[in-house]
Amino acid sequence: MRLAALRQKNWLILHDVDSLCDAPGTHQIDPDLFTRDYWCERGLIVGEAPGRGSSLFLQATPTEQWVLRPYRRGGMAAKLSEKRYLWTGAERTRAFRELRLTAKLFEQGLPVPRPVASCVTHYGLTYEAALITVRIAGAKAFAELLVNDLADEALLKRVGAMIYRFHQAGLDHVDLNARNILIDPTGEPWLIDFDRCRLRSPGKWGKENLERLERSVHKFKPATTTSSIIQGYRATS
């Protein structure tokens, strides 16, 4: 994966040159690409994900869909500004950090979406940002399968084994929940949404990740035991 940065006026775009370029007939490297209006005008919005920020599913090419996710604040911070963050430099923005981390994980062969590009628009002391990744074809949220009683023991074990692979790579996923795990049509789990995540040395954060996922699983399916997830996790170690 080859990442390149482009800066013009008050915006900066970090992109994978094999996914996004200025070749004729392709989507041009431009901040408009990261707006709802751009895709709406072309009739290329094919769906929308639930959650803060409302990620959009886009028909980027005849054979590939993308996910556009604007960065949105939550909690008390959102009362001050829903989509503005404090500017401390391009490489410290949430969008650039997440794209670079996702690219590292992707290059290691871990089950993550292929990153396409991130855009940061700088306004003095603040910035806004958005991220584009490739959509995992036919995947459903683990949370949806839990709610519909479609997560069997074998799947739970595969989820545990998948998490172990990321922990071995040093990934501390600070928002490990059932919505951020996708299951593709073959039954294989994928991990998404690496905002504020980082690579770390082994520590108690691994146990905290699993505890967070356990709370999330019980939220969507109270009767579900996470013992099979732990079994899958430990069987891989």
mmCIF file of N, CA and C in Angstrom, residues 3 6 23 38 47 125 128 138 149 168 193:
data_model
loop_
_atom_site.group_PDB
_atom_site.id
_atom_site.type_symbol
_atom_site.label_atom_id
_atom_site.label_comp_id
_atom_site.label_asym_id
_atom_site.label_seq_id
_atom_site.Cartn_x
_atom_site.Cartn_y
_atom_site.Cartn_z
ATOM 1 N N LEU A 3 0.905 5.206 0.454
ATOM 2 C CA LEU A 3 0.160 6.379 0.916
ATOM 3 C C LEU A 3 0.861 7.645 0.449
ATOM 4 N N LEU A 6 -1.666 15.063 -0.165
ATOM 5 C CA LEU A 6 -1.854 16.202 -1.061
ATOM 6 C C LEU A 6 -2.411 17.363 -0.260
ATOM 7 N N ALA A 23 -6.570 9.919 -12.463
ATOM 8 C CA ALA A 23 -6.694 9.361 -13.809
ATOM 9 C C ALA A 23 -8.075 9.676 -14.385
ATOM 10 N N TYR A 38 -21.608 15.372 -2.997
ATOM 11 C CA TYR A 38 -20.892 14.844 -4.171
ATOM 12 C C TYR A 38 -21.520 13.535 -4.643
ATOM 13 N N GLY A 47 -26.700 3.291 0.556
ATOM 14 C CA GLY A 47 -27.129 2.925 1.896
ATOM 15 C C GLY A 47 -26.495 3.802 2.941
ATOM 16 N N LEU A 125 -7.752 27.239 14.428
ATOM 17 C CA LEU A 125 -7.466 26.401 15.588
ATOM 18 C C LEU A 125 -8.222 25.079 15.570
ATOM 19 N N GLU A 128 -12.094 19.811 10.547
ATOM 20 C CA GLU A 128 -13.100 18.787 10.315
ATOM 21 C C GLU A 128 -12.457 17.685 9.486
ATOM 22 N N GLY A 138 -21.194 -7.695 1.380
ATOM 23 C CA GLY A 138 -22.136 -8.632 1.983
ATOM 24 C C GLY A 138 -22.021 -8.820 3.477
ATOM 25 N N ASP A 149 -30.353 -13.906 16.760
ATOM 26 C CA ASP A 149 -30.019 -15.247 17.226
ATOM 27 C C ASP A 149 -29.348 -16.083 16.129
ATOM 28 N N GLN A 168 -2.190 -9.796 19.275
ATOM 29 C CA GLN A 168 -0.823 -10.213 19.000
ATOM 30 C C GLN A 168 -0.074 -9.157 18.191
ATOM 31 N N ASP A 193 -13.366 0.428 12.338
ATOM 32 C CA ASP A 193 -13.411 1.643 13.157
ATOM 33 C C ASP A 193 -12.239 1.715 14.135
#
